[in-house]
Structure formats: structure tokens, C-alpha cells
CSV table of C-alpha atoms in Angstrom, one decimal:
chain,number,residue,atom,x,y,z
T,9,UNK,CA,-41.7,-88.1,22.2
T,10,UNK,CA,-43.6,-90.6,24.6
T,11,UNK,CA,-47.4,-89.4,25.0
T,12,UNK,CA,-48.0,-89.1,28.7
T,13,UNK,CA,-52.0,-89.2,29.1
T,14,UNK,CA,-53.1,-86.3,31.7
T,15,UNK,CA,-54.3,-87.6,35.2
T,16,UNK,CA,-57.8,-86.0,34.2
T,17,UNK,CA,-57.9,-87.2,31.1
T,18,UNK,CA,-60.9,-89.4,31.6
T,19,UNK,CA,-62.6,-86.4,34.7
T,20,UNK,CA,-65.9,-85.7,34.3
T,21,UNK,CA,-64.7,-82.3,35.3
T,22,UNK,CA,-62.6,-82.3,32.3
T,23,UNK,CA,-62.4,-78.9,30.5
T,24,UNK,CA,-62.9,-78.5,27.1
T,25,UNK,CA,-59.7,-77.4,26.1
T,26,UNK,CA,-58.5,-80.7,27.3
T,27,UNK,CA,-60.1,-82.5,25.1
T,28,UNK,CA,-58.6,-81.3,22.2
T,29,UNK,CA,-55.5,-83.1,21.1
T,30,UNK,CA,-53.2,-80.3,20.0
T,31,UNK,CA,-53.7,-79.0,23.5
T,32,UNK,CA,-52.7,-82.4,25.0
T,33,UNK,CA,-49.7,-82.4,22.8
T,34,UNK,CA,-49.2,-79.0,23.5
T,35,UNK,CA,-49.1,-79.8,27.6
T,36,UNK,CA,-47.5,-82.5,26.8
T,37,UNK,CA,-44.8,-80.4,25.2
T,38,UNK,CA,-44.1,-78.0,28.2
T,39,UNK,CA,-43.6,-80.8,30.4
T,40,UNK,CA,-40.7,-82.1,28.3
T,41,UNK,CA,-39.5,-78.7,28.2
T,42,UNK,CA,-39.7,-78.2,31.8
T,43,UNK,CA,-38.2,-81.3,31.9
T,44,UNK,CA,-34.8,-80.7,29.4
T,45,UNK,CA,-34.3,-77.3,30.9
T,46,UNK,CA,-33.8,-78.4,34.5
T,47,UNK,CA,-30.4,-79.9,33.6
T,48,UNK,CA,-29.6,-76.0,31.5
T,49,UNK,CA,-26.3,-74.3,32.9
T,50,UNK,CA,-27.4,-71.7,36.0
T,51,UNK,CA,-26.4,-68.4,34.3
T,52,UNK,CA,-29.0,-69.6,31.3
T,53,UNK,CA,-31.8,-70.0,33.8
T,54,UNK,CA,-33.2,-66.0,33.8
T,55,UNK,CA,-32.2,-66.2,30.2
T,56,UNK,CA,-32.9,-69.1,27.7
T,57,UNK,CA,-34.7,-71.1,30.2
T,58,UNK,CA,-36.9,-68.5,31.0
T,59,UNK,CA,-37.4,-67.6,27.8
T,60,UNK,CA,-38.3,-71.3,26.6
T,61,UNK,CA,-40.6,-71.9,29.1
T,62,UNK,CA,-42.4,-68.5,28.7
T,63,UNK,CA,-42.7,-69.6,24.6
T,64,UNK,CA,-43.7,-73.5,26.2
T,65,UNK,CA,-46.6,-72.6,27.9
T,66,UNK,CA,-47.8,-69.8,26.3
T,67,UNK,CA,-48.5,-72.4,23.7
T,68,UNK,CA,-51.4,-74.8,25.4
T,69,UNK,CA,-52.3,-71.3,27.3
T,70,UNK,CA,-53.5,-69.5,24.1
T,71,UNK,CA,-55.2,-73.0,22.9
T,72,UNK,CA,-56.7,-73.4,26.4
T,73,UNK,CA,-57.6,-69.1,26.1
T,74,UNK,CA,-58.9,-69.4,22.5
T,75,UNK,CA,-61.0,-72.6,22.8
T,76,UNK,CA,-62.9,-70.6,25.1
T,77,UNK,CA,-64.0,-67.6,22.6
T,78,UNK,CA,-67.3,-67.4,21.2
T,79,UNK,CA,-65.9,-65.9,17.7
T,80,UNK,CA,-64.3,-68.1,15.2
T,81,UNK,CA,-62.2,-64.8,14.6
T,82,UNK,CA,-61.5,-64.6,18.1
T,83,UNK,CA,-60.5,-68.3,18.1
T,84,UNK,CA,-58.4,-68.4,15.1
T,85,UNK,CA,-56.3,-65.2,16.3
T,86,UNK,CA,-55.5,-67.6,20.1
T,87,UNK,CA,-54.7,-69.9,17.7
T,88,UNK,CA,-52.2,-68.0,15.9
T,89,UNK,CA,-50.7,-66.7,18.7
T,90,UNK,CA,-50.0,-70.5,20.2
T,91,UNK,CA,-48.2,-71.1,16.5
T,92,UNK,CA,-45.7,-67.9,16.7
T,93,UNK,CA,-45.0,-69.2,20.1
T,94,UNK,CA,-44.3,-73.0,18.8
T,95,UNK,CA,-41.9,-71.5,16.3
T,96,UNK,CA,-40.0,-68.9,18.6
T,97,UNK,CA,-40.1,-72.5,21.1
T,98,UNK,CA,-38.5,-74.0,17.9
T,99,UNK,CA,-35.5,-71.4,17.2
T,100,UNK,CA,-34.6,-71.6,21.1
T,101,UNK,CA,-34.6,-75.1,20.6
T,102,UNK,CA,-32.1,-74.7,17.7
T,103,UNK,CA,-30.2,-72.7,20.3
T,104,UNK,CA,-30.1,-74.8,22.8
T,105,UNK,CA,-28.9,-77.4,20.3
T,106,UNK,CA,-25.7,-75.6,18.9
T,107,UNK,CA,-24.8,-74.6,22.7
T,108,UNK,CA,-24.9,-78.1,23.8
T,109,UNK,CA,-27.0,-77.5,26.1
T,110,UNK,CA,-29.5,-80.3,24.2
T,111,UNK,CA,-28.2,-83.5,22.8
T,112,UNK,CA,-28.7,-83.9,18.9
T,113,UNK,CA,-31.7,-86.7,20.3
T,114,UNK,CA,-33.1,-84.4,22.7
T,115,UNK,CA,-33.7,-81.7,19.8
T,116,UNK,CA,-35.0,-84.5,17.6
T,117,UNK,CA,-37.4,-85.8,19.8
T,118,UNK,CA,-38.7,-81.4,20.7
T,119,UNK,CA,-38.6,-81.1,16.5
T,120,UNK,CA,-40.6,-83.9,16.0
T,121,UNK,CA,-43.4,-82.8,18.9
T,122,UNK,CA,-43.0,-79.5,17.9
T,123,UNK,CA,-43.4,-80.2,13.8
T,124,UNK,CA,-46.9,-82.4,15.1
T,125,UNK,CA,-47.9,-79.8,17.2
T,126,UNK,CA,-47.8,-77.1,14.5
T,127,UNK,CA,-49.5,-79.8,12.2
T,128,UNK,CA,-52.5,-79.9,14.2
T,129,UNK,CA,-52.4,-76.1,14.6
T,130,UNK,CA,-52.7,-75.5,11.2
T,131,UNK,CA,-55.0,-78.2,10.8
T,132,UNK,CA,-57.2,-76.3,13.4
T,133,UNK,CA,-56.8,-72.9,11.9
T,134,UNK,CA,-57.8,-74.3,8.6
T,135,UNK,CA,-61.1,-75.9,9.7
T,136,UNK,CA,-61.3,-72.5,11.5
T,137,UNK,CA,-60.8,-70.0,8.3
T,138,UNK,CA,-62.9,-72.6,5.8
T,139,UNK,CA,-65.6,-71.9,8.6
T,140,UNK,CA,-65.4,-68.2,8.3
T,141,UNK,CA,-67.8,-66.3,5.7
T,142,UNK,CA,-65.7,-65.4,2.7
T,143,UNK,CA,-65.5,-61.6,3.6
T,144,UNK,CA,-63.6,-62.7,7.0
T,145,UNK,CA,-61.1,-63.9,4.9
T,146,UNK,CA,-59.5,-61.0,2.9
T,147,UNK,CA,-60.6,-57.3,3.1
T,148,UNK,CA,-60.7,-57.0,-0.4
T,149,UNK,CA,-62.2,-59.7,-1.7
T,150,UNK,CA,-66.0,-57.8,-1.0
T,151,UNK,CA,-63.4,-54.1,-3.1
T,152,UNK,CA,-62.7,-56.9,-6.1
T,153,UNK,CA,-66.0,-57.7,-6.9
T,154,UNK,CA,-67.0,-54.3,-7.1
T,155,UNK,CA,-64.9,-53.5,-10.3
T,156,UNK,CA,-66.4,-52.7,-13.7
């Protein structure tokens, strides 16, 4: 997939969300989505469509959402949220594919975007969890230590 660089991309107004790159790859994702859905049969578009938009933007939405939290808990859980919706964006995908509704290049090119995407997502949620103190991690790792 062909990186499209936002209009705002060098703003001064610029949010911080848009700085990060897995929300630019994110957007950038929807678009295409937007796009390949347009040319979707008309009984699919309160169904299918609907529902792979819905997954498409909810994606840079919770990024955009979570960037914004002061808690690296409350961060990490936006974060998460924007990953479920890449992989349920993934299985419609799939979907699409096998209906013919998307070429076998179209659902390359979303697989590809959509395997980076989730790359940087877990790269993100990493740096987020290594950040945490330990007892953020697991509830029982403060019970285990306890043991005699």
C-alpha cells in the first residue's frame, strides 16, 4: 500500500495523535478501506461495508482516544482495543476476499497494511507494558512472592 502523507502533516496545529506513525498508517488504512468498499455490491452496504468501516476507523479512533490518556494503563487498554479492531478488519477482509468482492491483490495489499499496522501496535503496547511497574503487569505476581 502507497503511503499517502496527510495534508496537515507538517501543521503547526498538528495533534499529537498525528504524529505517531501507527496512527498515520492507521488513517491511512481507513482511506483504502473507504476506498475498496465503494465498488462492494448494494445489498452488502448496511452489512459488510458497514461493518468494515465501523472496525476501519475505530482503529486510528482508539489510537487518536488513547494517545490522549494520562495513564499508561489507560493508554495501553485504547491501544488494545484499536488491535481487536485490526483483526476483526482482518477476518472481514478474508470475507470480502472469498466473496469476490476484493481481488486476490486488493487483499494483499489490506494484509500487508494491516500485518504493519498491528506491528507497530504491538510495538507500542510493548514500550507501553515494559513502562508499567511490575505489579501492573500480573495480579499475582505481588500473591507469588508472598509464599513460604
Amino acid at each position: 500500500m502507497r503511503v499517502h502523507h496527510c495534508e496537515y502533516a507538517h501543521d503547526m496545529n498538528q495533534r499529537a495523535h498525528q504524529k505517531l506513525i501507527v496512527w498515520q498508517e492507521a488513517y491511512q488504512l481507513t482511506l483504502e478501506i473507504y476506498r475498496m468498499t465503494r465498488t462492494f455490491p448494494s445489498e452488502e452496504k448496511y452489512a459488510l461495508v458497514s461493518q468494515m468501516r465501523r472496525a476501519a476507523y475505530s482503529i486510528p479512533f482508539n489510537i487518536a482516544e488513547g494517545n490522549e490518556k494520562r495513564s499508561k494503563k489507560e493508554r495501553l487498554h485504547f491501544f488494545e482495543i484499536a488491535k481487536a479492531s485490526l483483526e476483526e478488519l482482518h477476518c472481514q477482509c478474508q470475507l470480502s476476499k472469498d466473496l469476490s468482492y476484493l481481488s486476490n491483490a486488493q487483499f494483499a495489499r489490506l494484509d500487508t497494511a494491516i500485518q504493519h499496522v498491528s506491528y507497530l501496535l504491538i510495538q507500542i503496547r510493548k514500550s507501553l507494558k515494559n513502562s508499567l511497574p511490575s505489579s501492573s503487569h500480573s495480579s499475582h505476581s505481588s500473591h507469588s512472592s508472598h509464599s513460604s
